mmCIF file of C-alpha atoms and ligand atoms in Angstrom:
data_model
loop_
_atom_site.group_PDB
_atom_site.id
_atom_site.type_symbol
_atom_site.label_atom_id
_atom_site.label_comp_id
_atom_site.label_asym_id
_atom_site.label_seq_id
_atom_site.Cartn_x
_atom_site.Cartn_y
_atom_site.Cartn_z
ATOM 1 C CA UNK G 4 -9.705 8.957 3.344
ATOM 2 C CA UNK G 5 -13.437 9.043 3.832
ATOM 3 C CA UNK G 6 -15.219 7.943 6.912
ATOM 4 C CA UNK G 7 -17.716 5.013 6.588
ATOM 5 C CA UNK G 8 -20.761 5.963 4.695
ATOM 6 C CA UNK G 9 -24.335 5.058 5.688
ATOM 7 C CA UNK G 10 -24.497 1.954 3.453
ATOM 8 C CA UNK G 11 -21.304 0.595 5.061
ATOM 9 C CA UNK G 12 -22.710 1.186 8.449
ATOM 10 C CA UNK G 13 -25.942 -0.694 7.591
ATOM 11 C CA UNK G 14 -23.746 -3.567 6.318
ATOM 12 C CA UNK G 15 -21.910 -3.611 9.517
ATOM 13 C CA UNK G 16 -25.203 -4.072 11.546
ATOM 14 C CA UNK G 17 -25.692 -7.160 9.421
ATOM 15 C CA UNK G 18 -22.124 -8.430 9.975
ATOM 16 C CA UNK G 19 -21.963 -7.906 13.697
ATOM 17 C CA UNK G 20 -25.160 -9.050 15.597
ATOM 18 C CA UNK G 21 -23.483 -8.246 18.862
ATOM 19 C CA UNK G 22 -23.567 -4.564 19.574
ATOM 20 C CA UNK G 23 -20.369 -4.503 21.748
ATOM 21 C CA UNK G 24 -18.426 -6.357 19.083
ATOM 22 C CA UNK G 25 -19.629 -3.765 16.461
ATOM 23 C CA UNK G 26 -18.511 -0.900 18.785
ATOM 24 C CA UNK G 27 -15.077 -2.687 19.073
ATOM 25 C CA UNK G 28 -14.888 -3.002 15.358
ATOM 26 C CA UNK G 29 -15.623 0.680 14.785
ATOM 27 C CA UNK G 30 -13.051 1.622 17.452
ATOM 28 C CA UNK G 31 -10.351 -0.635 15.826
ATOM 29 C CA UNK G 32 -10.995 1.059 12.250
ATOM 30 C CA UNK G 33 -10.709 4.442 13.895
ATOM 31 C CA UNK G 34 -7.252 3.412 15.206
ATOM 32 C CA UNK G 35 -6.178 2.046 11.879
ATOM 33 C CA UNK G 36 -7.296 5.366 10.397
ATOM 34 C CA UNK G 37 -5.009 7.211 12.872
ATOM 35 C CA UNK G 38 -1.944 4.901 12.064
ATOM 36 C CA UNK G 39 -2.527 5.569 8.376
ATOM 37 C CA UNK G 40 -2.471 9.277 9.005
ATOM 38 C CA UNK G 41 0.690 9.147 11.130
ATOM 39 C CA UNK G 42 2.485 7.178 8.228
ATOM 40 C CA UNK G 43 1.180 9.651 5.577
ATOM 41 C CA UNK G 44 2.426 12.707 7.550
ATOM 42 C CA UNK G 45 5.828 10.980 7.932
ATOM 43 C CA UNK G 46 5.925 10.538 4.029
ATOM 44 C CA UNK G 47 4.763 14.101 3.522
ATOM 45 C CA UNK G 48 7.590 15.435 5.729
ATOM 46 C CA UNK G 49 10.184 13.301 3.930
ATOM 47 C CA UNK G 50 8.796 14.458 0.571
ATOM 48 C CA UNK G 51 8.918 18.228 1.729
ATOM 49 C CA UNK G 52 12.475 17.950 3.016
ATOM 50 C CA UNK G 53 13.770 16.006 -0.074
ATOM 51 C CA UNK G 54 12.118 18.303 -2.428
ATOM 52 C CA UNK G 55 13.925 21.401 -0.913
ATOM 53 C CA UNK G 56 17.160 19.356 -0.897
ATOM 54 C CA UNK G 57 16.973 18.074 -4.509
ATOM 55 C CA UNK G 58 14.667 20.617 -6.141
ATOM 56 C CA UNK G 59 12.197 18.058 -7.124
ATOM 57 C CA UNK G 60 9.493 15.826 -5.342
ATOM 58 C CA UNK G 61 10.382 12.214 -4.947
ATOM 59 C CA UNK G 62 6.638 11.467 -4.317
ATOM 60 C CA UNK G 63 4.040 12.017 -7.064
ATOM 61 C CA UNK G 64 1.041 11.116 -4.955
ATOM 62 C CA UNK G 65 -0.111 8.952 -1.991
ATOM 63 C CA UNK G 66 -3.361 7.052 -1.947
ATOM 64 C CA UNK G 67 -4.685 6.023 1.370
ATOM 65 C CA UNK G 68 -7.500 3.509 2.171
ATOM 66 C CA UNK G 69 -9.001 1.562 4.862
ATOM 67 C CA UNK G 70 -9.961 -1.990 3.876
ATOM 68 C CA UNK G 71 -13.774 -2.287 3.455
ATOM 69 C CA UNK G 72 -15.687 -4.592 5.957
ATOM 70 C CA UNK G 73 -16.592 -7.136 3.027
ATOM 71 C CA UNK G 74 -12.952 -7.366 1.996
ATOM 72 C CA UNK G 75 -11.977 -7.980 5.534
ATOM 73 C CA UNK G 76 -14.614 -10.752 5.866
ATOM 74 C CA UNK G 77 -13.485 -12.385 2.612
ATOM 75 C CA UNK G 78 -9.743 -12.376 3.730
ATOM 76 C CA UNK G 79 -10.752 -13.888 7.204
ATOM 77 C CA UNK G 80 -12.750 -16.640 5.362
ATOM 78 C CA UNK G 81 -9.629 -17.308 3.077
ATOM 79 C CA UNK G 82 -7.477 -17.547 6.198
ATOM 80 C CA UNK G 83 -10.199 -19.776 7.811
ATOM 81 C CA UNK G 84 -10.020 -17.721 10.960
ATOM 82 C CA UNK G 85 -13.320 -16.907 12.984
ATOM 83 C CA UNK G 86 -14.507 -13.274 12.298
ATOM 84 C CA UNK G 87 -13.904 -11.587 15.436
ATOM 85 C CA UNK G 88 -12.390 -8.049 16.139
ATOM 86 C CA UNK G 89 -9.514 -9.689 18.038
ATOM 87 C CA UNK G 90 -8.657 -12.132 15.190
ATOM 88 C CA UNK G 91 -8.856 -9.158 12.651
ATOM 89 C CA UNK G 92 -6.256 -7.308 14.582
ATOM 90 C CA UNK G 93 -4.107 -10.470 15.109
ATOM 91 C CA UNK G 94 -4.253 -11.832 11.483
ATOM 92 C CA UNK G 95 -4.496 -8.983 9.105
ATOM 93 C CA UNK G 96 -1.532 -6.506 8.454
ATOM 94 C CA UNK G 97 -3.230 -4.544 5.579
ATOM 95 C CA UNK G 98 -6.382 -2.963 7.066
ATOM 96 C CA UNK G 99 -4.610 0.468 6.858
ATOM 97 C CA UNK G 100 -2.963 0.834 3.431
ATOM 98 C CA UNK G 101 -0.934 3.541 1.814
ATOM 99 C CA UNK G 102 0.344 3.498 -1.932
ATOM 100 C CA UNK G 103 3.075 5.869 -2.570
ATOM 101 C CA UNK G 104 3.628 6.580 -6.249
ATOM 102 C CA UNK G 105 7.158 7.812 -6.995
ATOM 103 C CA UNK G 106 8.715 9.335 -10.063
ATOM 104 C CA UNK G 107 11.782 7.131 -10.301
ATOM 105 C CA UNK G 108 12.872 3.711 -8.747
ATOM 106 C CA UNK G 109 15.805 5.094 -6.818
ATOM 107 C CA UNK G 110 13.283 7.477 -5.005
ATOM 108 C CA UNK G 111 11.542 4.487 -3.626
ATOM 109 C CA UNK G 112 14.754 3.089 -2.038
ATOM 110 C CA UNK G 113 15.656 6.504 -0.635
ATOM 111 C CA UNK G 114 12.202 6.973 0.896
ATOM 112 C CA UNK G 115 12.065 3.410 2.266
ATOM 113 C CA UNK G 116 15.569 3.969 4.016
ATOM 114 C CA UNK G 117 14.551 7.059 5.569
ATOM 115 C CA UNK G 118 11.249 5.834 6.807
ATOM 116 C CA UNK G 119 12.321 2.651 8.379
ATOM 117 C CA UNK G 120 15.231 4.388 10.067
ATOM 118 C CA UNK G 121 12.842 6.446 12.276
ATOM 119 C CA UNK G 122 13.067 5.279 15.712
ATOM 120 C CA UNK G 123 9.309 5.040 16.499
ATOM 121 C CA UNK G 124 8.799 2.700 13.390
ATOM 122 C CA UNK G 125 9.045 -0.976 13.630
ATOM 123 C CA UNK G 126 9.780 -2.862 10.377
ATOM 124 C CA UNK G 127 7.712 -6.115 10.428
ATOM 125 C CA UNK G 128 8.194 -7.276 6.790
ATOM 126 C CA UNK G 129 9.576 -6.057 3.499
ATOM 127 C CA UNK G 130 8.752 -7.669 0.189
ATOM 128 C CA UNK G 131 10.806 -6.192 -2.695
ATOM 129 C CA UNK G 132 8.846 -7.223 -5.921
ATOM 130 C CA UNK G 133 10.971 -4.545 -7.832
ATOM 131 C CA UNK G 134 14.128 -6.581 -7.335
ATOM 132 C CA UNK G 135 12.269 -9.792 -7.459
ATOM 133 C CA UNK G 136 9.125 -9.209 -9.605
ATOM 134 C CA UNK G 137 6.157 -11.596 -9.289
ATOM 135 C CA UNK G 138 5.946 -14.239 -12.064
ATOM 136 C CA UNK G 139 3.076 -12.163 -13.836
ATOM 137 C CA UNK G 140 5.485 -9.143 -13.867
ATOM 138 C CA UNK G 141 4.114 -7.296 -10.933
ATOM 139 C CA UNK G 142 6.577 -4.761 -9.432
ATOM 140 C CA UNK G 143 6.175 -2.763 -6.177
ATOM 141 C CA UNK G 144 8.000 -2.645 -2.845
ATOM 142 C CA UNK G 145 5.752 -3.683 0.141
ATOM 143 C CA UNK G 146 6.433 -2.907 3.776
ATOM 144 C CA UNK G 147 4.440 -3.854 6.888
ATOM 145 C CA UNK G 148 5.099 -1.311 9.530
ATOM 146 C CA UNK G 149 4.114 -0.856 13.087
ATOM 147 C CA UNK G 150 3.664 2.670 14.251
ATOM 148 C CA UNK G 151 2.551 4.131 17.553
ATOM 149 C CA UNK G 152 -0.637 6.093 17.756
ATOM 150 C CA UNK G 153 -1.290 8.300 20.937
ATOM 151 C CA UNK G 154 -4.798 8.024 22.014
ATOM 152 C CA UNK G 155 -6.538 9.672 25.018
ATOM 153 C CA UNK G 156 -5.874 6.689 27.313
ATOM 154 C CA UNK G 157 -3.148 4.794 25.683
ATOM 155 C CA UNK G 158 -0.296 4.520 23.255
ATOM 156 C CA UNK G 159 -0.866 1.633 20.826
ATOM 157 C CA UNK G 160 1.292 0.126 18.147
ATOM 158 C CA UNK G 161 -0.699 -0.469 14.786
ATOM 159 C CA UNK G 162 0.200 -2.190 11.633
ATOM 160 C CA UNK G 163 0.073 -0.365 8.305
ATOM 161 C CA UNK G 164 0.885 -1.826 4.836
ATOM 162 C CA UNK G 165 2.722 0.661 2.473
ATOM 163 C CA UNK G 166 3.245 -0.010 -1.152
ATOM 164 C CA UNK G 167 5.756 1.958 -3.155
ATOM 165 C CA UNK G 168 5.763 1.988 -7.027
ATOM 166 C CA UNK G 169 6.712 4.229 -9.791
ATOM 167 C CA UNK G 170 4.037 5.854 -11.877
ATOM 168 C CA UNK G 171 4.665 3.347 -14.670
ATOM 169 C CA UNK G 172 4.473 0.494 -12.317
ATOM 170 C CA UNK G 173 1.079 1.812 -10.940
ATOM 171 C CA UNK G 174 -0.259 2.222 -14.408
ATOM 172 C CA UNK G 175 0.611 -1.497 -15.114
ATOM 173 C CA UNK G 176 -0.885 -2.751 -11.680
ATOM 174 C CA UNK G 177 -4.168 -0.972 -12.249
ATOM 175 C CA UNK G 178 -4.683 -2.667 -15.502
ATOM 176 C CA UNK G 179 -3.684 -6.016 -14.413
ATOM 177 C CA UNK G 180 -5.895 -5.685 -11.327
ATOM 178 C CA UNK G 181 -8.833 -5.316 -13.792
ATOM 179 C CA UNK G 182 -7.853 -8.417 -15.410
ATOM 180 C CA UNK G 183 -7.540 -10.318 -12.259
ATOM 181 C CA UNK G 184 -10.940 -9.480 -10.964
ATOM 182 C CA UNK G 185 -12.892 -9.743 -14.279
ATOM 183 C CA UNK G 186 -14.318 -13.028 -14.968
ATOM 184 C CA UNK G 187 -15.053 -14.608 -18.414
ATOM 185 C CA UNK G 188 -12.356 -12.759 -20.240
ATOM 186 C CA UNK G 189 -11.693 -14.155 -23.675
ATOM 187 C CA UNK G 190 -7.939 -14.824 -24.531
ATOM 188 C CA UNK G 191 -7.037 -14.198 -20.794
ATOM 189 C CA UNK G 192 -3.827 -16.180 -21.290
ATOM 190 C CA UNK G 193 -2.775 -14.088 -24.246
ATOM 191 C CA UNK G 194 -3.599 -10.891 -22.276
ATOM 192 C CA UNK G 195 -1.381 -12.125 -19.434
ATOM 193 C CA UNK G 196 1.497 -12.668 -21.700
ATOM 194 C CA UNK G 197 0.995 -9.369 -23.114
ATOM 195 C CA UNK G 198 0.935 -7.728 -19.760
ATOM 196 C CA UNK G 199 4.199 -9.591 -18.716
ATOM 197 C CA UNK G 200 5.874 -8.055 -21.892
ATOM 198 C CA UNK G 201 4.608 -4.608 -20.934
ATOM 199 C CA UNK G 202 5.953 -5.063 -17.363
ATOM 200 C CA UNK G 203 9.264 -5.775 -18.769
ATOM 201 C CA UNK G 204 9.096 -2.641 -21.105
ATOM 202 C CA UNK G 205 7.988 -0.487 -18.150
ATOM 203 C CA UNK G 206 11.063 -1.655 -16.052
ATOM 204 C CA UNK G 207 13.395 -0.669 -18.910
ATOM 205 C CA UNK G 208 11.630 2.572 -19.410
ATOM 206 C CA UNK G 209 11.967 3.356 -15.655
ATOM 207 C CA UNK G 210 15.568 2.485 -15.745
ATOM 208 C CA UNK G 211 16.299 4.709 -18.757
ATOM 209 C CA UNK G 212 14.341 7.674 -17.380
ATOM 210 C CA UNK G 213 16.174 7.475 -14.232
ATOM 211 C CA UNK G 214 19.551 7.393 -16.147
ATOM 212 C CA UNK G 215 18.474 10.551 -18.105
ATOM 213 C CA UNK G 216 17.505 12.328 -14.862
ATOM 214 C CA UNK G 217 21.001 11.341 -13.450
ATOM 215 C CA UNK G 218 22.753 12.718 -16.481
ATOM 216 C CA UNK G 219 20.760 15.934 -16.294
ATOM 217 C CA UNK G 220 21.556 16.185 -12.537
ATOM 218 C CA UNK G 221 25.185 15.787 -13.263
ATOM 219 C CA UNK G 222 25.009 18.634 -15.667
ATOM 220 C CA UNK G 223 22.951 20.637 -13.118
ATOM 221 C CA UNK G 224 20.416 21.330 -15.792
ATOM 222 C CA UNK G 225 17.387 20.482 -13.445
HETATM 223 P P1 LIG N 301 -6.109 -4.757 -2.184
HETATM 224 O O1 LIG N 301 -7.542 -4.510 -2.376
HETATM 225 O O2 LIG N 301 -5.146 -4.007 -3.029
HETATM 226 O O3 LIG N 301 -5.857 -4.761 -0.652
HETATM 227 P P2 LIG N 301 -1.715 -11.026 1.808
HETATM 228 O O4 LIG N 301 -1.698 -9.384 1.741
HETATM 229 O O5 LIG N 301 -0.860 -11.445 2.819
HETATM 230 O O6 LIG N 301 -3.070 -11.600 1.695
HETATM 231 P P3 LIG N 301 0.281 -11.425 -0.113
HETATM 232 O O7 LIG N 301 0.232 -11.969 -1.644
HETATM 233 O O8 LIG N 301 1.242 -12.257 0.744
HETATM 234 O O9 LIG N 301 -1.208 -11.449 0.417
HETATM 235 O O10 LIG N 301 0.712 -9.995 -0.049
HETATM 236 P P4 LIG N 301 1.544 -9.143 -0.964
HETATM 237 O O11 LIG N 301 2.312 -9.895 -1.893
HETATM 238 O O12 LIG N 301 2.230 -8.168 -0.131
HETATM 239 O O13 LIG N 301 0.282 -8.373 -1.807
HETATM 240 C C1 LIG N 301 -0.704 -7.621 -1.235
HETATM 241 C C2 LIG N 301 -1.331 -6.531 -2.149
HETATM 242 O O14 LIG N 301 -0.305 -6.245 -3.177
HETATM 243 C C3 LIG N 301 -2.532 -6.877 -2.868
HETATM 244 O O15 LIG N 301 -3.573 -6.607 -2.038
HETATM 245 C C4 LIG N 301 -2.363 -5.979 -4.027
HETATM 246 O O16 LIG N 301 -2.825 -4.627 -3.713
HETATM 247 C C5 LIG N 301 -0.982 -5.849 -4.315
HETATM 248 N N1 LIG N 301 -0.633 -6.976 -5.299
HETATM 249 C C6 LIG N 301 0.103 -8.178 -4.938
HETATM 250 N N2 LIG N 301 0.343 -8.833 -6.089
HETATM 251 C C7 LIG N 301 -0.280 -8.267 -7.192
HETATM 252 C C8 LIG N 301 -0.438 -8.450 -8.555
HETATM 253 O O17 LIG N 301 0.180 -9.432 -8.971
HETATM 254 N N3 LIG N 301 -1.110 -7.610 -9.209
HETATM 255 C C9 LIG N 301 -1.661 -6.450 -8.785
HETATM 256 N N4 LIG N 301 -2.309 -5.558 -9.488
HETATM 257 N N5 LIG N 301 -1.525 -6.170 -7.410
HETATM 258 C C10 LIG N 301 -0.894 -6.963 -6.586
HETATM 259 P P5 LIG N 301 -4.971 -7.270 -2.215
HETATM 260 O O18 LIG N 301 -5.354 -7.880 -0.849
HETATM 261 O O19 LIG N 301 -4.885 -8.396 -3.358
HETATM 262 O O20 LIG N 301 -5.957 -6.378 -2.617
#
């Protein structure tokens, strides 16, 4: 995770004319960053322990991001909520986001179970787009969590979005994301159908790879 660059800071001066509000915004983003680090550490710890137990890593990689100010602004506009720091915190759950890329679908459910059981975590929302894929074929498991951060003067509960996917689901979502945000694509309908077909293939592939891994584990060959 990178700190805000100079360009972003300049942009912020344009967005917030009120200096006090700008300071509050910076402070809130710092708090989201701390919350993101808390969840990242929890996942790293689970990954380390499970890798010793099972002789393989359930997590391939973790990507972290803090939502950019212009994306925050656009989302607030869509929600038709005035752009204030208080409203940002009240209305948005995905300022701090982690994407956890796993090798196999069953790793996702194992990690989610262990994570939400932790006694300092509050599960706010769970959307299982793996069991119930979106109509376009999108698959991932999304959690909104609340985690405490311990600052110099207070303990504060912060919301974090965590998306879990397999490597194959992530490959699909990256390409589909490009289609969504690219305008004037020829044959967009045909491409969407093709992508849906690929999502089904990917789901079958994930299932079969998992079966092979389980068979190998039974024989203790890995
Ligand atoms: P970004 O830049 O990734 O953050 P909400 O988050 O409440 O506005 P929704 O649809 O209720 O919207 O939330 P949901 O279903 O949990 O999805 C939120 C995020 O999941 C999206 O964030 C995407 O990252 C991802 N996502 C959801 N559906 C799709 C999809 O069909 N294709 C792809 N590629 N990604 C998807 P943002 O805010 O769109 O963007």
